[in-house]
Amino acid sequence: MSGKLVALVDGSEYSRSVCEHAAWLSARSGRSVELLHVIGRRHAATGDFSGAIALGARTALLEELSELDARMGRLAQNRGRAILEDAEAILKGQGIEVSSRLRIGDLLVELQEAAADADMVVIGKRGEAADFAKGHLGSNLERVARAADRPVFVASRAFKPIAKVLVAFDAGASALKAVDHMSRSPTAEGLSFRLVFAGAETDESRRALEGAAAILEGAGLAVETAILSGAPASSVVEDAERWGADMMVMGAYGHSRIRSMIIGSVTEELLRGCRLPVFLFR
């Protein structure tokens, strides 16, 4: 398979994991990797001191602040280039074809341009400003996951070999898209799959689960299924831990505002509670 994937690196603790997961995806799919680092536009607030200091002093202060902004901008660009160089070294060390892109602006705007011809996006679960103790998701992850029109691979804190994949299946359109993608992707070759449905066991839910399993089995993949009771997010996370899953696959976020509120909340609960890398499909 040809094509590319875009990997977002920000110099956080997750950057190495993003690179290592991107290398794994690239090696299995034949895609090249484009690294993207985006520097946000942040301007120091100079305030209005016109009533407090004389014209000459105010002019000197503004010039000094402008020079400081310029120095900070150069520092941010130098840091960004260093982050990309380190990330490139990780990927090249594994024999991956890699390029890099440094941009200044809004992350979503720059990502949209970079990913225009990409098959997927790889991002860390949290960024450099995340509060690990509170288990918050990175704000960039939430923005990217909601806006992306292609699969998003969410890297966990550290990479480990992937052999067992749990699919959180709700019979929705995005979950079916996830199953279809995995059935056709060389990334899935040789992996074991477990499809789980969290909710009441009915003839309809059982048929939907068995139908999804048949798609994966038709692609020659090893599959087992289960229907879980209890709250969707916690029951899926607990099942993944019991089974020893190495990765989770799931549909994410609806298109309507109401559907997004319902499904989106479960998506975010799963991302917060799960310590595995997660493959999200819209």
mmCIF file of C-alpha atoms in Angstrom:
data_model
loop_
_atom_site.group_PDB
_atom_site.id
_atom_site.type_symbol
_atom_site.label_atom_id
_atom_site.label_comp_id
_atom_site.label_asym_id
_atom_site.label_seq_id
_atom_site.Cartn_x
_atom_site.Cartn_y
_atom_site.Cartn_z
ATOM 1 C CA MET A 1 0.000 0.000 0.000
ATOM 2 C CA SER A 2 1.336 3.426 -0.903
ATOM 3 C CA GLY A 3 0.438 6.805 0.579
ATOM 4 C CA LYS A 4 1.497 8.592 3.719
ATOM 5 C CA LEU A 5 0.524 9.267 7.276
ATOM 6 C CA VAL A 6 1.004 12.536 9.128
ATOM 7 C CA ALA A 7 2.493 12.352 12.636
ATOM 8 C CA LEU A 8 2.135 15.345 14.959
ATOM 9 C CA VAL A 9 5.111 15.940 17.263
ATOM 10 C CA ASP A 10 5.306 18.675 19.899
ATOM 11 C CA GLY A 11 8.341 17.779 22.003
ATOM 12 C CA SER A 12 6.182 16.365 24.804
ATOM 13 C CA GLU A 13 6.685 13.050 26.565
ATOM 14 C CA TYR A 14 4.424 11.512 23.931
ATOM 15 C CA SER A 15 6.526 12.546 20.921
ATOM 16 C CA ARG A 16 8.758 9.464 20.973
ATOM 17 C CA SER A 17 5.706 7.225 21.262
ATOM 18 C CA VAL A 18 4.065 9.017 18.317
ATOM 19 C CA CYS A 19 7.195 8.343 16.243
ATOM 20 C CA GLU A 20 7.413 4.687 17.269
ATOM 21 C CA HIS A 21 3.734 4.029 16.580
ATOM 22 C CA ALA A 22 4.048 5.852 13.245
ATOM 23 C CA ALA A 23 7.038 3.637 12.407
ATOM 24 C CA TRP A 24 4.985 0.527 13.261
ATOM 25 C CA LEU A 25 2.106 1.666 11.067
ATOM 26 C CA SER A 26 4.467 2.593 8.250
ATOM 27 C CA ALA A 27 6.350 -0.709 8.349
ATOM 28 C CA ARG A 28 3.109 -2.711 8.182
ATOM 29 C CA SER A 29 1.339 -0.614 5.562
ATOM 30 C CA GLY A 30 4.151 0.661 3.353
ATOM 31 C CA ARG A 31 3.180 4.289 3.941
ATOM 32 C CA SER A 32 5.750 7.040 4.280
ATOM 33 C CA VAL A 33 5.637 9.353 7.309
ATOM 34 C CA GLU A 34 5.445 13.132 7.279
ATOM 35 C CA LEU A 35 6.260 14.740 10.625
ATOM 36 C CA LEU A 36 4.431 17.959 11.438
ATOM 37 C CA HIS A 37 5.281 20.471 14.155
ATOM 38 C CA VAL A 38 3.048 23.546 14.428
ATOM 39 C CA ILE A 39 4.038 26.677 16.323
ATOM 40 C CA GLY A 40 0.972 28.583 17.518
ATOM 41 C CA ARG A 41 0.749 32.346 17.068
ATOM 42 C CA ARG A 42 1.098 33.792 20.534
ATOM 43 C CA HIS A 43 1.671 37.477 21.097
ATOM 44 C CA ALA A 44 2.664 39.078 24.385
ATOM 45 C CA ALA A 45 0.074 41.489 25.704
ATOM 46 C CA THR A 46 1.771 44.851 25.876
ATOM 47 C CA GLY A 47 -1.209 46.703 27.355
ATOM 48 C CA ASP A 48 -1.917 50.440 27.084
ATOM 49 C CA PHE A 49 0.438 52.500 29.247
ATOM 50 C CA SER A 50 -0.286 55.840 27.578
ATOM 51 C CA GLY A 51 -1.597 57.400 30.764
ATOM 52 C CA ALA A 52 1.188 56.072 32.974
ATOM 53 C CA ILE A 53 4.476 56.717 31.154
ATOM 54 C CA ALA A 54 5.876 59.325 28.853
ATOM 55 C CA LEU A 55 5.869 58.987 25.075
ATOM 56 C CA GLY A 56 9.605 58.298 24.814
ATOM 57 C CA ALA A 57 9.553 55.611 27.504
ATOM 58 C CA ARG A 58 6.488 54.010 25.972
ATOM 59 C CA THR A 59 8.118 53.870 22.543
ATOM 60 C CA ALA A 60 11.256 52.299 23.998
ATOM 61 C CA LEU A 61 9.182 49.725 25.888
ATOM 62 C CA LEU A 62 7.219 48.746 22.797
ATOM 63 C CA GLU A 63 10.420 48.389 20.796
ATOM 64 C CA GLU A 64 11.885 46.183 23.526
ATOM 65 C CA LEU A 65 8.741 44.033 23.598
ATOM 66 C CA SER A 66 8.831 43.728 19.824
ATOM 67 C CA GLU A 67 12.444 42.594 19.961
ATOM 68 C CA LEU A 68 11.550 40.102 22.687
ATOM 69 C CA ASP A 69 8.713 38.724 20.535
ATOM 70 C CA ALA A 70 11.134 38.293 17.650
ATOM 71 C CA ARG A 71 13.645 36.462 19.862
ATOM 72 C CA MET A 72 10.910 34.212 21.238
ATOM 73 C CA GLY A 73 9.752 33.464 17.706
ATOM 74 C CA ARG A 74 13.261 32.501 16.622
ATOM 75 C CA LEU A 75 13.634 30.336 19.720
ATOM 76 C CA ALA A 76 10.337 28.564 19.002
ATOM 77 C CA GLN A 77 11.417 27.866 15.419
ATOM 78 C CA ASN A 78 14.822 26.571 16.533
ATOM 79 C CA ARG A 79 13.104 24.337 19.081
ATOM 80 C CA GLY A 80 10.662 23.118 16.441
ATOM 81 C CA ARG A 81 13.481 22.212 14.072
ATOM 82 C CA ALA A 82 15.252 20.330 16.886
ATOM 83 C CA ILE A 83 12.058 18.407 17.694
ATOM 84 C CA LEU A 84 11.664 17.424 14.030
ATOM 85 C CA GLU A 85 15.321 16.412 13.723
ATOM 86 C CA ASP A 86 15.044 14.146 16.775
ATOM 87 C CA ALA A 87 11.810 12.637 15.458
ATOM 88 C CA GLU A 88 13.322 12.038 12.025
ATOM 89 C CA ALA A 89 16.259 10.241 13.632
ATOM 90 C CA ILE A 90 13.897 7.813 15.409
ATOM 91 C CA LEU A 91 12.082 6.947 12.177
ATOM 92 C CA LYS A 92 15.162 6.785 9.963
ATOM 93 C CA GLY A 93 16.756 4.487 12.545
ATOM 94 C CA GLN A 94 13.949 2.014 11.773
ATOM 95 C CA GLY A 95 14.350 2.368 8.019
ATOM 96 C CA ILE A 96 11.198 4.465 7.534
ATOM 97 C CA GLU A 97 10.840 6.935 4.659
ATOM 98 C CA VAL A 98 10.251 10.251 6.409
ATOM 99 C CA SER A 99 9.895 13.958 5.672
ATOM 100 C CA SER A 100 9.129 16.870 7.996
ATOM 101 C CA ARG A 101 7.199 20.111 7.971
ATOM 102 C CA LEU A 102 7.508 23.096 10.354
ATOM 103 C CA ARG A 103 4.608 25.551 10.300
ATOM 104 C CA ILE A 104 3.412 28.620 12.200
ATOM 105 C CA GLY A 105 -0.317 29.051 12.663
ATOM 106 C CA ASP A 106 -3.430 27.217 13.803
ATOM 107 C CA LEU A 107 -2.955 23.479 14.261
ATOM 108 C CA LEU A 108 -6.149 22.436 12.472
ATOM 109 C CA VAL A 109 -5.509 24.697 9.491
ATOM 110 C CA GLU A 110 -1.936 23.469 9.085
ATOM 111 C CA LEU A 111 -2.955 19.848 9.645
ATOM 112 C CA GLN A 112 -5.691 20.097 7.030
ATOM 113 C CA GLU A 113 -3.104 21.192 4.463
ATOM 114 C CA ALA A 114 -0.514 18.603 5.484
ATOM 115 C CA ALA A 115 -3.047 15.757 5.589
ATOM 116 C CA ALA A 116 -4.807 16.611 2.325
ATOM 117 C CA ASP A 117 -3.157 13.629 0.641
ATOM 118 C CA ALA A 118 -2.631 11.509 3.778
ATOM 119 C CA ASP A 119 -4.414 8.301 4.774
ATOM 120 C CA MET A 120 -4.324 8.875 8.521
ATOM 121 C CA VAL A 121 -3.101 11.125 11.325
ATOM 122 C CA VAL A 122 -1.030 10.027 14.333
ATOM 123 C CA ILE A 123 -1.154 12.141 17.503
ATOM 124 C CA GLY A 124 -0.244 11.696 21.167
ATOM 125 C CA LYS A 125 -2.956 11.229 23.749
ATOM 126 C CA ARG A 126 -1.702 14.282 25.591
ATOM 127 C CA GLY A 127 0.603 17.188 24.812
ATOM 128 C CA GLU A 128 3.360 18.973 26.648
ATOM 129 C CA ALA A 129 0.933 21.043 28.759
ATOM 130 C CA ALA A 130 -1.275 18.125 29.840
ATOM 131 C CA ASP A 131 -1.967 17.406 33.486
ATOM 132 C CA PHE A 132 -1.133 13.704 33.774
ATOM 133 C CA ALA A 133 -2.369 13.477 37.357
ATOM 134 C CA LYS A 134 -5.899 14.499 36.370
ATOM 135 C CA GLY A 135 -6.066 12.238 33.331
ATOM 136 C CA HIS A 136 -7.146 15.035 31.007
ATOM 137 C CA LEU A 137 -7.004 14.531 27.276
ATOM 138 C CA GLY A 138 -4.820 16.906 25.332
ATOM 139 C CA SER A 139 -6.809 19.806 23.909
ATOM 140 C CA ASN A 140 -5.174 19.286 20.513
ATOM 141 C CA LEU A 141 -6.271 15.650 20.473
ATOM 142 C CA GLU A 142 -9.890 16.617 21.086
ATOM 143 C CA ARG A 143 -9.758 19.253 18.335
ATOM 144 C CA VAL A 144 -8.103 16.908 15.850
ATOM 145 C CA ALA A 145 -10.366 13.940 16.632
ATOM 146 C CA ARG A 146 -13.509 16.007 16.139
ATOM 147 C CA ALA A 147 -12.316 17.751 12.967
ATOM 148 C CA ALA A 148 -10.400 15.021 11.129
ATOM 149 C CA ASP A 149 -12.036 13.483 8.062
ATOM 150 C CA ARG A 150 -9.694 10.483 8.104
ATOM 151 C CA PRO A 151 -8.667 7.885 10.705
ATOM 152 C CA VAL A 152 -6.786 9.199 13.737
ATOM 153 C CA PHE A 153 -4.331 6.948 15.547
ATOM 154 C CA VAL A 154 -3.897 8.048 19.170
ATOM 155 C CA ALA A 155 -0.517 6.961 20.534
ATOM 156 C CA SER A 156 -0.315 5.803 24.136
ATOM 157 C CA ARG A 157 2.368 7.042 26.515
ATOM 158 C CA ALA A 158 4.855 4.344 25.482
ATOM 159 C CA PHE A 159 5.069 1.973 22.548
ATOM 160 C CA LYS A 160 4.891 -1.791 22.982
ATOM 161 C CA PRO A 161 4.526 -4.514 20.348
ATOM 162 C CA ILE A 162 0.957 -4.915 19.082
ATOM 163 C CA ALA A 163 -0.534 -8.391 18.632
ATOM 164 C CA LYS A 164 -4.066 -8.248 20.132
ATOM 165 C CA VAL A 165 -6.645 -5.687 19.028
ATOM 166 C CA LEU A 166 -9.931 -4.998 20.807
ATOM 167 C CA VAL A 167 -12.671 -3.423 18.686
ATOM 168 C CA ALA A 168 -15.285 -1.451 20.622
ATOM 169 C CA PHE A 169 -18.284 -2.096 18.368
ATOM 170 C CA ASP A 170 -21.624 -0.291 18.699
ATOM 171 C CA ALA A 171 -23.054 -1.219 15.268
ATOM 172 C CA GLY A 172 -22.923 2.439 14.207
ATOM 173 C CA ALA A 173 -21.641 3.715 10.871
ATOM 174 C CA SER A 174 -18.224 4.712 12.213
ATOM 175 C CA ALA A 175 -17.745 1.342 13.939
ATOM 176 C CA LEU A 176 -18.625 -0.471 10.706
ATOM 177 C CA LYS A 177 -16.156 1.751 8.873
ATOM 178 C CA ALA A 178 -13.480 0.764 11.403
ATOM 179 C CA VAL A 179 -14.170 -2.944 10.883
ATOM 180 C CA ASP A 180 -14.142 -2.555 7.098
ATOM 181 C CA HIS A 181 -10.848 -0.650 7.221
ATOM 182 C CA MET A 182 -9.161 -3.273 9.369
ATOM 183 C CA SER A 183 -10.424 -6.073 7.107
ATOM 184 C CA ARG A 184 -8.718 -4.467 4.110
ATOM 185 C CA SER A 185 -5.595 -3.062 5.749
ATOM 186 C CA PRO A 186 -2.212 -4.805 5.764
ATOM 187 C CA THR A 187 -1.801 -3.273 9.216
ATOM 188 C CA ALA A 188 -4.158 -5.963 10.549
ATOM 189 C CA GLU A 189 -2.341 -8.970 9.087
ATOM 190 C CA GLY A 190 -1.390 -11.531 11.733
ATOM 191 C CA LEU A 191 -3.175 -9.701 14.558
ATOM 192 C CA SER A 192 -5.851 -11.253 16.794
ATOM 193 C CA PHE A 193 -9.158 -9.406 17.151
ATOM 194 C CA ARG A 194 -11.832 -9.295 19.833
ATOM 195 C CA LEU A 195 -15.081 -7.497 18.982
ATOM 196 C CA VAL A 196 -17.067 -6.353 22.004
ATOM 197 C CA PHE A 197 -20.524 -4.819 22.184
ATOM 198 C CA ALA A 198 -21.334 -2.945 25.395
ATOM 199 C CA GLY A 199 -25.067 -3.050 26.030
ATOM 200 C CA ALA A 200 -28.116 -5.278 26.197
ATOM 201 C CA GLU A 201 -27.828 -8.594 24.411
ATOM 202 C CA THR A 202 -30.596 -8.730 21.808
ATOM 203 C CA ASP A 203 -31.068 -10.590 18.550
ATOM 204 C CA GLU A 204 -30.200 -7.359 16.760
ATOM 205 C CA SER A 205 -26.994 -6.687 18.689
ATOM 206 C CA ARG A 206 -25.895 -10.313 18.329
ATOM 207 C CA ARG A 207 -26.529 -10.271 14.563
ATOM 208 C CA ALA A 208 -24.624 -6.986 14.183
ATOM 209 C CA LEU A 209 -21.664 -8.340 16.146
ATOM 210 C CA GLU A 210 -21.593 -11.613 14.228
ATOM 211 C CA GLY A 211 -21.835 -9.729 10.938
ATOM 212 C CA ALA A 212 -18.841 -7.564 11.834
ATOM 213 C CA ALA A 213 -16.890 -10.641 12.923
ATOM 214 C CA ALA A 214 -17.666 -12.301 9.582
ATOM 215 C CA ILE A 215 -16.123 -9.357 7.733
ATOM 216 C CA LEU A 216 -12.849 -9.768 9.642
ATOM 217 C CA GLU A 217 -12.916 -13.551 9.373
ATOM 218 C CA GLY A 218 -13.465 -13.207 5.635
ATOM 219 C CA ALA A 219 -10.163 -11.349 5.496
ATOM 220 C CA GLY A 220 -8.436 -14.287 7.183
ATOM 221 C CA LEU A 221 -8.183 -12.655 10.612
ATOM 222 C CA ALA A 222 -8.602 -14.448 13.958
ATOM 223 C CA VAL A 223 -11.709 -13.065 15.701
ATOM 224 C CA GLU A 224 -13.689 -13.643 18.882
ATOM 225 C CA THR A 225 -16.744 -11.736 20.116
ATOM 226 C CA ALA A 226 -18.366 -10.772 23.405
ATOM 227 C CA ILE A 227 -21.323 -8.747 24.657
ATOM 228 C CA LEU A 228 -20.564 -6.769 27.812
ATOM 229 C CA SER A 229 -22.925 -5.553 30.499
ATOM 230 C CA GLY A 230 -22.464 -2.339 32.446
ATOM 231 C CA ALA A 231 -21.499 1.195 31.504
ATOM 232 C CA PRO A 232 -20.023 1.178 27.975
ATOM 233 C CA ALA A 233 -16.744 2.972 28.671
ATOM 234 C CA SER A 234 -15.766 1.190 31.898
ATOM 235 C CA SER A 235 -16.856 -2.267 30.724
ATOM 236 C CA VAL A 236 -14.847 -1.979 27.496
ATOM 237 C CA VAL A 237 -11.720 -0.734 29.282
ATOM 238 C CA GLU A 238 -11.968 -3.530 31.874
ATOM 239 C CA ASP A 239 -12.451 -6.156 29.167
ATOM 240 C CA ALA A 240 -9.444 -4.856 27.250
ATOM 241 C CA GLU A 241 -7.310 -5.187 30.382
ATOM 242 C CA ARG A 242 -8.562 -8.716 31.149
ATOM 243 C CA TRP A 243 -7.963 -9.887 27.601
ATOM 244 C CA GLY A 244 -4.525 -8.266 27.418
ATOM 245 C CA ALA A 245 -5.271 -6.062 24.401
ATOM 246 C CA ASP A 246 -2.397 -4.083 22.890
ATOM 247 C CA MET A 247 -4.553 -1.669 20.861
ATOM 248 C CA MET A 248 -8.170 -0.517 20.670
ATOM 249 C CA VAL A 249 -10.172 0.294 17.539
ATOM 250 C CA MET A 250 -13.402 2.281 17.714
ATOM 251 C CA GLY A 251 -15.733 4.650 15.960
ATOM 252 C CA ALA A 252 -15.760 8.192 17.277
ATOM 253 C CA TYR A 253 -18.078 11.179 17.441
ATOM 254 C CA GLY A 254 -21.300 11.602 15.522
ATOM 255 C CA HIS A 255 -21.965 14.310 12.959
ATOM 256 C CA SER A 256 -25.059 15.872 14.514
ATOM 257 C CA ARG A 257 -24.728 18.010 17.629
ATOM 258 C CA ILE A 258 -26.931 15.709 19.740
ATOM 259 C CA ARG A 259 -25.234 12.521 18.488
ATOM 260 C CA SER A 260 -21.845 14.093 19.183
ATOM 261 C CA MET A 261 -22.866 14.837 22.761
ATOM 262 C CA ILE A 262 -23.920 11.215 23.331
ATOM 263 C CA ILE A 263 -21.275 9.259 21.430
ATOM 264 C CA GLY A 264 -18.595 11.877 21.932
ATOM 265 C CA SER A 265 -18.822 11.576 25.696
ATOM 266 C CA VAL A 266 -18.301 7.795 25.525
ATOM 267 C CA THR A 267 -15.403 8.273 23.121
ATOM 268 C CA GLU A 268 -13.720 10.664 25.520
ATOM 269 C CA GLU A 269 -14.339 8.374 28.507
ATOM 270 C CA LEU A 270 -12.714 5.495 26.644
ATOM 271 C CA LEU A 271 -9.741 7.610 25.627
ATOM 272 C CA ARG A 272 -9.245 8.849 29.185
ATOM 273 C CA GLY A 273 -9.611 5.433 30.799
ATOM 274 C CA CYS A 274 -7.713 3.367 28.247
ATOM 275 C CA ARG A 275 -3.932 3.092 28.450
ATOM 276 C CA LEU A 276 -3.676 1.556 24.994
ATOM 277 C CA PRO A 277 -3.120 3.211 21.632
ATOM 278 C CA VAL A 278 -6.508 3.853 20.043
ATOM 279 C CA PHE A 279 -7.448 3.885 16.354
ATOM 280 C CA LEU A 280 -10.387 6.280 15.861
ATOM 281 C CA PHE A 281 -12.690 6.261 12.829
ATOM 282 C CA ARG A 282 -15.319 8.826 11.853
#
